[in-house]
Amino acid sequence: LRQISQRTISTASRRQLENRVPEKQKLFQEDNGLPVYLKGGAMDGLLYRVTMGLTVFGTGYVLYELMVASMPKKQK
Amino acid sequence: MAHQAHSYHMVDPSPWPIFGAAAALLTTSGLIMWFHYSSSMLLALGLLSMLLVMLQWWRDVIRESTFQGHHTPTVQKGLRYGMILFITSEAFFFLGFFWAFFHSSLVPTPELGGQWPPMGVKPLNPMEVPLLNTAILLASGVTVTWAHHSITEGNRKQAIHALTLTVLLGLYFTALQAMEYHEAPFSIADSVYGSTFFVATGFHGLHVIIGSSFLTVCLLRLIKFHFTSDHHFGFEAAAWYWHFVDVIWLFLYMTIYWWGS
């Protein structure tokens, strides 16, 4: 049974079980002046812009709804 | 290049605090729009932005610690104080709901029939699913401690097994509780009994979900080799939170489920 459970893993999936922390350490310690929230690559910038878009739009919308809720509702 | 002459972490400027504050604004305003104007868009926007901020902020903390090495023993000490203070504040949060329960159950009003449980309320049998849930959470406390010992002893395989078991037990608890909620013969609207029961157990359930998520993130980090045998504070914080959730359940079980039935 032990021989079956210790089957060889193919090279592609073996990379996923290896320690990739040293690579990450090199990437995030690179002297490129980038702040930590953008230092990981292009995806960081995209996520940042999406988050900013949602919160800025949302804040504006809250202020709009607040204005609407403060106005008297015209009855006919 | 300038180097610091102290062991503290001066973080890079970050947008997450202000975006987090905006997300809180959207979520609270969204709740109002949902309660009073039957519109759920703002609430959805708020919850989504809250999720995005949490993901990115905590991702950055992992980058600053595991990848950039900023978490010196001094920094770690501060984080320990922080987590302890946070859990203490949560304990006070639950204390309020226990106060409410005892206020109503020790002196039941005439409207309830002068008794507890109130007239017409059939409480859940504490010796059935609630007892199983107690056993599940106690067992998960054992498995998370096993995981911790495995980490400090450098036993990677056992640590992964023990932490996986802990997460599975947490999910099992949540599934059983969800089923109990669905099958309960009383609802939140059934007098102060329903209010105290569902608000107290409901907030506890939310904390179980939060704790399970925290442990799952730790499991992923454990698999990715982020923890060393003497530096794994993220895991310790998750384990402390999980023990806290377990203790709250024990109090809930003894008071609301058992004494209150």
mmCIF file of C-alpha atoms in Angstrom:
data_model
loop_
_atom_site.group_PDB
_atom_site.id
_atom_site.type_symbol
_atom_site.label_atom_id
_atom_site.label_comp_id
_atom_site.label_asym_id
_atom_site.label_seq_id
_atom_site.Cartn_x
_atom_site.Cartn_y
_atom_site.Cartn_z
ATOM 1 C CA LEU A 1 0.000 0.000 0.000
ATOM 2 C CA ARG A 2 2.876 2.380 0.784
ATOM 3 C CA GLN A 3 4.258 1.961 -2.740
ATOM 4 C CA ILE A 4 0.909 3.003 -4.218
ATOM 5 C CA SER A 5 0.583 6.065 -1.991
ATOM 6 C CA GLN A 6 4.085 7.291 -2.886
ATOM 7 C CA ARG A 7 3.545 7.467 -6.635
ATOM 8 C CA THR A 8 5.767 9.816 -8.639
ATOM 9 C CA ILE A 9 4.150 13.183 -9.404
ATOM 10 C CA SER A 10 4.635 14.651 -12.879
ATOM 11 C CA THR A 11 6.954 17.666 -13.179
ATOM 12 C CA ALA A 12 4.167 20.190 -13.871
ATOM 13 C CA SER A 13 2.180 19.499 -10.726
ATOM 14 C CA ARG A 14 5.354 18.982 -8.683
ATOM 15 C CA ARG A 15 6.146 22.702 -9.009
ATOM 16 C CA GLN A 16 2.888 23.437 -7.182
ATOM 17 C CA LEU A 17 4.018 21.428 -4.145
ATOM 18 C CA GLU A 18 7.428 23.065 -3.961
ATOM 19 C CA ASN A 19 8.360 25.984 -1.770
ATOM 20 C CA ARG A 20 7.869 29.133 -3.890
ATOM 21 C CA VAL A 21 8.381 31.574 -0.999
ATOM 22 C CA PRO A 22 11.977 32.502 -2.037
ATOM 23 C CA GLU A 23 10.667 33.615 -5.463
ATOM 24 C CA LYS A 24 8.018 35.763 -3.784
ATOM 25 C CA GLN A 25 10.599 37.211 -1.418
ATOM 26 C CA LYS A 26 12.737 38.245 -4.395
ATOM 27 C CA LEU A 27 9.745 39.815 -6.183
ATOM 28 C CA PHE A 28 8.564 41.841 -3.190
ATOM 29 C CA GLN A 29 12.041 42.986 -2.155
ATOM 30 C CA GLU A 30 12.923 44.332 -5.604
ATOM 31 C CA ASP A 31 14.079 47.949 -5.388
ATOM 32 C CA ASN A 32 11.531 49.401 -7.853
ATOM 33 C CA GLY A 33 9.853 52.023 -5.633
ATOM 34 C CA LEU A 34 6.430 50.342 -5.908
ATOM 35 C CA PRO A 35 4.225 50.327 -2.772
ATOM 36 C CA VAL A 36 3.328 46.899 -1.448
ATOM 37 C CA TYR A 37 -0.262 47.086 -2.701
ATOM 38 C CA LEU A 38 0.953 47.362 -6.327
ATOM 39 C CA LYS A 39 4.175 45.373 -6.115
ATOM 40 C CA GLY A 40 2.768 42.011 -7.173
ATOM 41 C CA GLY A 41 2.114 42.817 -10.817
ATOM 42 C CA ALA A 42 -0.584 43.977 -13.234
ATOM 43 C CA MET A 43 -3.421 42.248 -11.371
ATOM 44 C CA ASP A 44 -2.715 44.438 -8.317
ATOM 45 C CA GLY A 45 -3.377 47.583 -10.320
ATOM 46 C CA LEU A 46 -6.572 46.178 -11.805
ATOM 47 C CA LEU A 47 -7.962 45.137 -8.399
ATOM 48 C CA TYR A 48 -7.016 48.548 -6.967
ATOM 49 C CA ARG A 49 -8.828 50.407 -9.747
ATOM 50 C CA VAL A 50 -11.926 48.194 -9.434
ATOM 51 C CA THR A 51 -12.043 48.733 -5.645
ATOM 52 C CA MET A 52 -11.571 52.488 -6.052
ATOM 53 C CA GLY A 53 -14.226 52.620 -8.774
ATOM 54 C CA LEU A 54 -16.793 50.815 -6.643
ATOM 55 C CA THR A 55 -16.160 52.842 -3.476
ATOM 56 C CA VAL A 56 -15.999 56.263 -5.196
ATOM 57 C CA PHE A 57 -19.124 55.571 -7.253
ATOM 58 C CA GLY A 58 -20.861 54.148 -4.192
ATOM 59 C CA THR A 59 -20.007 57.158 -2.016
ATOM 60 C CA GLY A 60 -21.361 59.494 -4.679
ATOM 61 C CA TYR A 61 -24.521 57.421 -4.932
ATOM 62 C CA VAL A 62 -25.011 57.504 -1.147
ATOM 63 C CA LEU A 63 -24.788 61.318 -1.197
ATOM 64 C CA TYR A 64 -27.325 61.426 -4.047
ATOM 65 C CA GLU A 65 -29.773 59.130 -2.236
ATOM 66 C CA LEU A 66 -29.312 61.198 0.930
ATOM 67 C CA MET A 67 -30.299 64.331 -1.024
ATOM 68 C CA VAL A 68 -33.358 62.576 -2.461
ATOM 69 C CA ALA A 69 -34.409 61.263 0.951
ATOM 70 C CA SER A 70 -34.045 64.769 2.456
ATOM 71 C CA MET A 71 -36.395 66.406 -0.093
ATOM 72 C CA PRO A 72 -40.136 66.454 0.568
ATOM 73 C CA LYS A 73 -41.987 63.956 -1.614
ATOM 74 C CA LYS A 74 -44.430 65.875 -3.870
ATOM 75 C CA GLN A 75 -47.953 64.473 -3.540
ATOM 76 C CA LYS A 76 -50.444 64.937 -6.417
ATOM 77 C CA MET B 1 19.770 53.709 0.979
ATOM 78 C CA ALA B 2 18.534 54.771 4.469
ATOM 79 C CA HIS B 3 18.006 52.061 7.067
ATOM 80 C CA GLN B 4 15.802 52.337 10.143
ATOM 81 C CA ALA B 5 17.410 52.380 13.614
ATOM 82 C CA HIS B 6 14.387 50.718 15.297
ATOM 83 C CA SER B 7 12.520 47.408 15.091
ATOM 84 C CA TYR B 8 9.072 48.777 14.217
ATOM 85 C CA HIS B 9 7.328 48.564 10.850
ATOM 86 C CA MET B 10 6.720 51.868 9.048
ATOM 87 C CA VAL B 11 4.205 50.719 6.449
ATOM 88 C CA ASP B 12 4.000 51.933 2.840
ATOM 89 C CA PRO B 13 1.156 54.423 2.184
ATOM 90 C CA SER B 14 -1.963 52.366 1.509
ATOM 91 C CA PRO B 15 -5.453 53.077 0.153
ATOM 92 C CA TRP B 16 -7.170 50.278 2.100
ATOM 93 C CA PRO B 17 -8.037 52.187 5.291
ATOM 94 C CA ILE B 18 -9.993 54.894 3.454
ATOM 95 C CA PHE B 19 -11.548 52.435 0.993
ATOM 96 C CA GLY B 20 -12.512 50.298 4.027
ATOM 97 C CA ALA B 21 -14.178 53.300 5.636
ATOM 98 C CA ALA B 22 -16.070 53.992 2.394
ATOM 99 C CA ALA B 23 -17.120 50.327 2.239
ATOM 100 C CA ALA B 24 -18.490 50.612 5.794
ATOM 101 C CA LEU B 25 -20.438 53.721 4.713
ATOM 102 C CA LEU B 26 -21.879 51.882 1.708
ATOM 103 C CA THR B 27 -22.796 48.834 3.808
ATOM 104 C CA THR B 28 -24.581 50.797 6.536
ATOM 105 C CA SER B 29 -26.366 53.088 4.062
ATOM 106 C CA GLY B 30 -27.189 49.982 2.045
ATOM 107 C CA LEU B 31 -28.837 48.426 5.085
ATOM 108 C CA ILE B 32 -31.018 51.519 5.438
ATOM 109 C CA MET B 33 -31.975 51.444 1.743
ATOM 110 C CA TRP B 34 -32.844 47.757 2.108
ATOM 111 C CA PHE B 35 -34.872 48.155 5.313
ATOM 112 C CA HIS B 36 -36.799 51.293 4.364
ATOM 113 C CA TYR B 37 -36.829 51.573 0.590
ATOM 114 C CA SER B 38 -36.662 47.886 -0.474
ATOM 115 C CA SER B 39 -33.522 48.440 -2.589
ATOM 116 C CA SER B 40 -30.570 46.101 -2.203
ATOM 117 C CA MET B 41 -28.081 47.529 -4.735
ATOM 118 C CA LEU B 42 -26.211 49.729 -2.278
ATOM 119 C CA LEU B 43 -25.957 46.904 0.255
ATOM 120 C CA ALA B 44 -24.548 44.564 -2.392
ATOM 121 C CA LEU B 45 -22.068 47.278 -3.418
ATOM 122 C CA GLY B 46 -21.061 47.750 0.219
ATOM 123 C CA LEU B 47 -20.514 44.057 0.928
ATOM 124 C CA LEU B 48 -18.568 43.598 -2.309
ATOM 125 C CA SER B 49 -16.248 46.540 -1.621
ATOM 126 C CA MET B 50 -15.782 45.321 1.990
ATOM 127 C CA LEU B 51 -14.724 41.914 0.658
ATOM 128 C CA LEU B 52 -12.296 43.463 -1.846
ATOM 129 C CA VAL B 53 -10.709 45.681 0.817
ATOM 130 C CA MET B 54 -10.299 42.772 3.267
ATOM 131 C CA LEU B 55 -8.735 40.538 0.616
ATOM 132 C CA GLN B 56 -6.224 43.165 -0.497
ATOM 133 C CA TRP B 57 -5.375 44.541 2.954
ATOM 134 C CA TRP B 58 -4.641 41.111 4.432
ATOM 135 C CA ARG B 59 -2.857 40.055 1.222
ATOM 136 C CA ASP B 60 -0.568 43.058 1.800
ATOM 137 C CA VAL B 61 0.062 42.053 5.434
ATOM 138 C CA ILE B 62 1.188 38.618 4.203
ATOM 139 C CA ARG B 63 3.465 40.309 1.654
ATOM 140 C CA GLU B 64 4.953 42.619 4.297
ATOM 141 C CA SER B 65 5.642 39.745 6.711
ATOM 142 C CA THR B 66 6.405 36.532 4.829
ATOM 143 C CA PHE B 67 7.871 38.131 1.686
ATOM 144 C CA GLN B 68 9.459 41.363 2.977
ATOM 145 C CA GLY B 69 10.414 40.281 6.511
ATOM 146 C CA HIS B 70 9.019 43.317 8.350
ATOM 147 C CA HIS B 71 7.492 41.334 11.239
ATOM 148 C CA THR B 72 10.266 41.511 13.813
ATOM 149 C CA PRO B 73 9.619 40.137 17.334
ATOM 150 C CA THR B 74 8.654 43.689 18.364
ATOM 151 C CA VAL B 75 6.068 43.929 15.592
ATOM 152 C CA GLN B 76 4.768 40.466 16.451
ATOM 153 C CA LYS B 77 4.318 41.502 20.086
ATOM 154 C CA GLY B 78 2.142 44.408 18.960
ATOM 155 C CA LEU B 79 0.079 42.104 16.772
ATOM 156 C CA ARG B 80 -0.433 39.742 19.721
ATOM 157 C CA TYR B 81 -1.675 42.610 21.899
ATOM 158 C CA GLY B 82 -3.953 43.681 19.072
ATOM 159 C CA MET B 83 -5.537 40.275 18.592
ATOM 160 C CA ILE B 84 -6.069 39.794 22.339
ATOM 161 C CA LEU B 85 -7.733 43.218 22.618
ATOM 162 C CA PHE B 86 -9.939 42.499 19.608
ATOM 163 C CA ILE B 87 -11.095 39.140 20.993
ATOM 164 C CA THR B 88 -11.771 40.819 24.365
ATOM 165 C CA SER B 89 -13.979 43.386 22.622
ATOM 166 C CA GLU B 90 -15.883 40.538 20.950
ATOM 167 C CA ALA B 91 -16.371 38.892 24.341
ATOM 168 C CA PHE B 92 -18.032 42.106 25.561
ATOM 169 C CA PHE B 93 -20.181 42.122 22.425
ATOM 170 C CA PHE B 94 -21.584 38.684 23.287
ATOM 171 C CA LEU B 95 -21.895 39.634 26.964
ATOM 172 C CA GLY B 96 -24.606 42.092 25.922
ATOM 173 C CA PHE B 97 -26.695 39.394 24.301
ATOM 174 C CA PHE B 98 -26.292 37.077 27.285
ATOM 175 C CA TRP B 99 -27.430 40.000 29.490
ATOM 176 C CA ALA B 100 -30.517 40.402 27.326
ATOM 177 C CA PHE B 101 -31.267 36.673 27.580
ATOM 178 C CA PHE B 102 -31.029 36.598 31.367
ATOM 179 C CA HIS B 103 -32.997 39.857 31.701
ATOM 180 C CA SER B 104 -35.970 38.269 29.917
ATOM 181 C CA SER B 105 -35.661 34.677 31.128
ATOM 182 C CA LEU B 106 -35.031 35.182 34.859
ATOM 183 C CA VAL B 107 -38.192 37.296 35.285
ATOM 184 C CA PRO B 108 -40.629 36.155 32.541
ATOM 185 C CA THR B 109 -43.464 38.673 32.057
ATOM 186 C CA PRO B 110 -47.214 37.885 32.188
ATOM 187 C CA GLU B 111 -47.300 38.264 28.376
ATOM 188 C CA LEU B 112 -45.121 35.141 28.180
ATOM 189 C CA GLY B 113 -47.350 33.268 30.618
ATOM 190 C CA GLY B 114 -44.997 34.034 33.514
ATOM 191 C CA GLN B 115 -42.774 31.116 32.505
ATOM 192 C CA TRP B 116 -39.616 30.344 30.531
ATOM 193 C CA PRO B 117 -39.719 28.951 27.877
ATOM 194 C CA PRO B 118 -42.795 31.093 27.165
ATOM 195 C CA MET B 119 -46.229 29.497 26.807
ATOM 196 C CA GLY B 120 -46.536 27.883 23.386
ATOM 197 C CA VAL B 121 -42.799 27.783 22.638
ATOM 198 C CA LYS B 122 -41.336 24.319 22.123
ATOM 199 C CA PRO B 123 -37.568 24.647 22.654
ATOM 200 C CA LEU B 124 -35.010 22.470 20.849
ATOM 201 C CA ASN B 125 -33.928 19.355 22.750
ATOM 202 C CA PRO B 126 -30.444 20.151 24.105
ATOM 203 C CA MET B 127 -29.518 16.451 24.038
ATOM 204 C CA GLU B 128 -29.986 16.112 20.291
ATOM 205 C CA VAL B 129 -28.209 18.188 17.562
ATOM 206 C CA PRO B 130 -27.014 20.896 19.994
ATOM 207 C CA LEU B 131 -25.073 18.249 21.958
ATOM 208 C CA LEU B 132 -23.531 16.940 18.735
ATOM 209 C CA ASN B 133 -22.525 20.507 17.859
ATOM 210 C CA THR B 134 -20.866 20.836 21.273
ATOM 211 C CA ALA B 135 -18.860 17.670 20.637
ATOM 212 C CA ILE B 136 -17.889 18.921 17.158
ATOM 213 C CA LEU B 137 -16.524 22.239 18.420
ATOM 214 C CA LEU B 138 -14.681 20.620 21.339
ATOM 215 C CA ALA B 139 -13.090 18.142 18.922
ATOM 216 C CA SER B 140 -12.091 21.002 16.618
ATOM 217 C CA GLY B 141 -10.339 22.647 19.572
ATOM 218 C CA VAL B 142 -8.289 19.482 19.961
ATOM 219 C CA THR B 143 -7.435 19.256 16.237
ATOM 220 C CA VAL B 144 -6.347 22.911 16.030
ATOM 221 C CA THR B 145 -4.027 22.353 19.029
ATOM 222 C CA TRP B 146 -2.692 19.219 17.326
ATOM 223 C CA ALA B 147 -2.028 21.325 14.217
ATOM 224 C CA HIS B 148 -0.133 23.897 16.279
ATOM 225 C CA HIS B 149 2.087 21.271 17.868
ATOM 226 C CA SER B 150 2.746 19.757 14.431
ATOM 227 C CA ILE B 151 3.822 23.173 13.119
ATOM 228 C CA THR B 152 6.216 23.822 16.012
ATOM 229 C CA GLU B 153 7.670 20.318 15.595
ATOM 230 C CA GLY B 154 8.168 20.846 11.850
ATOM 231 C CA ASN B 155 5.827 18.012 10.897
ATOM 232 C CA ARG B 156 4.280 19.399 7.711
ATOM 233 C CA LYS B 157 2.069 16.476 6.719
ATOM 234 C CA GLN B 158 0.453 16.125 10.163
ATOM 235 C CA ALA B 159 -0.060 19.866 10.439
ATOM 236 C CA ILE B 160 -1.936 19.897 7.123
ATOM 237 C CA HIS B 161 -4.067 16.910 8.163
ATOM 238 C CA ALA B 162 -4.934 18.392 11.572
ATOM 239 C CA LEU B 163 -5.792 21.852 10.208
ATOM 240 C CA THR B 164 -7.880 20.334 7.401
ATOM 241 C CA LEU B 165 -9.823 18.319 9.984
ATOM 242 C CA THR B 166 -10.378 21.489 12.016
ATOM 243 C CA VAL B 167 -11.841 23.310 8.999
ATOM 244 C CA LEU B 168 -14.050 20.330 8.115
ATOM 245 C CA LEU B 169 -15.407 20.176 11.677
ATOM 246 C CA GLY B 170 -16.191 23.886 11.496
ATOM 247 C CA LEU B 171 -18.086 23.401 8.226
ATOM 248 C CA TYR B 172 -19.952 20.432 9.725
ATOM 249 C CA PHE B 173 -21.060 22.625 12.663
ATOM 250 C CA THR B 174 -22.289 25.333 10.294
ATOM 251 C CA ALA B 175 -24.224 22.845 8.161
ATOM 252 C CA LEU B 176 -25.912 21.292 11.203
ATOM 253 C CA GLN B 177 -26.811 24.716 12.638
ATOM 254 C CA ALA B 178 -28.282 25.790 9.296
ATOM 255 C CA MET B 179 -30.420 22.671 9.287
ATOM 256 C CA GLU B 180 -31.515 23.335 12.896
ATOM 257 C CA TYR B 181 -32.503 26.905 11.944
ATOM 258 C CA HIS B 182 -34.582 25.555 9.087
ATOM 259 C CA GLU B 183 -36.279 22.866 11.194
ATOM 260 C CA ALA B 184 -36.862 24.885 14.398
ATOM 261 C CA PRO B 185 -40.529 25.026 15.449
ATOM 262 C CA PHE B 186 -40.117 28.695 16.504
ATOM 263 C CA SER B 187 -38.898 31.781 14.607
ATOM 264 C CA ILE B 188 -37.174 35.054 15.485
ATOM 265 C CA ALA B 189 -40.611 36.674 15.673
ATOM 266 C CA ASP B 190 -41.807 34.339 18.426
ATOM 267 C CA SER B 191 -41.623 36.716 21.395
ATOM 268 C CA VAL B 192 -38.438 37.624 23.197
ATOM 269 C CA TYR B 193 -37.541 33.905 23.223
ATOM 270 C CA GLY B 194 -37.096 33.929 19.453
ATOM 271 C CA SER B 195 -35.246 37.258 19.519
ATOM 272 C CA THR B 196 -32.709 36.218 22.152
ATOM 273 C CA PHE B 197 -32.238 32.735 20.688
ATOM 274 C CA PHE B 198 -31.682 33.710 17.062
ATOM 275 C CA VAL B 199 -29.683 36.901 17.669
ATOM 276 C CA ALA B 200 -27.276 35.214 20.113
ATOM 277 C CA THR B 201 -26.864 31.958 18.147
ATOM 278 C CA GLY B 202 -26.949 33.874 14.864
ATOM 279 C CA PHE B 203 -24.025 36.135 15.754
ATOM 280 C CA HIS B 204 -22.199 33.069 17.061
ATOM 281 C CA GLY B 205 -22.798 31.290 13.738
ATOM 282 C CA LEU B 206 -21.412 34.315 11.880
ATOM 283 C CA HIS B 207 -18.286 34.105 14.042
ATOM 284 C CA VAL B 208 -17.948 30.389 13.266
ATOM 285 C CA ILE B 209 -18.009 31.250 9.548
ATOM 286 C CA ILE B 210 -15.422 34.019 10.081
ATOM 287 C CA GLY B 211 -13.227 31.655 12.128
ATOM 288 C CA SER B 212 -13.525 28.870 9.554
ATOM 289 C CA SER B 213 -12.518 31.314 6.797
ATOM 290 C CA PHE B 214 -9.506 32.501 8.823
ATOM 291 C CA LEU B 215 -8.451 28.867 9.418
ATOM 292 C CA THR B 216 -8.895 28.063 5.710
ATOM 293 C CA VAL B 217 -6.571 30.936 4.759
ATOM 294 C CA CYS B 218 -4.056 29.561 7.284
ATOM 295 C CA LEU B 219 -4.373 26.094 5.727
ATOM 296 C CA LEU B 220 -3.596 27.522 2.275
ATOM 297 C CA ARG B 221 -0.601 29.425 3.693
ATOM 298 C CA LEU B 222 0.577 26.285 5.522
ATOM 299 C CA ILE B 223 0.480 24.327 2.246
ATOM 300 C CA LYS B 224 2.393 27.138 0.529
ATOM 301 C CA PHE B 225 5.239 26.987 3.087
ATOM 302 C CA HIS B 226 4.557 30.435 4.595
ATOM 303 C CA PHE B 227 4.935 29.284 8.226
ATOM 304 C CA THR B 228 8.146 28.322 10.001
ATOM 305 C CA SER B 229 8.336 26.287 13.183
ATOM 306 C CA ASP B 230 8.943 29.368 15.301
ATOM 307 C CA HIS B 231 7.166 32.103 13.318
ATOM 308 C CA HIS B 232 3.516 31.466 12.476
ATOM 309 C CA PHE B 233 1.556 34.202 14.213
ATOM 310 C CA GLY B 234 -1.247 34.252 11.633
ATOM 311 C CA PHE B 235 -2.017 30.659 12.569
ATOM 312 C CA GLU B 236 -1.844 31.420 16.307
ATOM 313 C CA ALA B 237 -4.266 34.340 15.889
ATOM 314 C CA ALA B 238 -6.699 32.059 14.000
ATOM 315 C CA ALA B 239 -6.382 29.397 16.698
ATOM 316 C CA TRP B 240 -7.041 31.919 19.483
ATOM 317 C CA TYR B 241 -10.136 33.185 17.611
ATOM 318 C CA TRP B 242 -11.342 29.632 17.104
ATOM 319 C CA HIS B 243 -10.990 28.762 20.818
ATOM 320 C CA PHE B 244 -12.940 31.952 21.608
ATOM 321 C CA VAL B 245 -15.745 30.849 19.257
ATOM 322 C CA ASP B 246 -15.771 27.436 21.002
ATOM 323 C CA VAL B 247 -16.021 29.009 24.479
ATOM 324 C CA ILE B 248 -18.902 31.273 23.389
ATOM 325 C CA TRP B 249 -20.742 28.186 22.122
ATOM 326 C CA LEU B 250 -20.218 26.406 25.457
ATOM 327 C CA PHE B 251 -21.818 29.370 27.254
ATOM 328 C CA LEU B 252 -24.656 29.484 24.690
ATOM 329 C CA TYR B 253 -25.264 25.758 25.110
ATOM 330 C CA MET B 254 -25.267 25.803 28.905
ATOM 331 C CA THR B 255 -27.479 28.904 29.252
ATOM 332 C CA ILE B 256 -29.831 29.249 26.279
ATOM 333 C CA TYR B 257 -30.090 25.634 25.120
ATOM 334 C CA TRP B 258 -29.910 23.718 28.402
ATOM 335 C CA TRP B 259 -30.888 25.976 31.330
ATOM 336 C CA GLY B 260 -33.396 27.799 29.104
ATOM 337 C CA SER B 261 -35.294 24.709 27.965
#
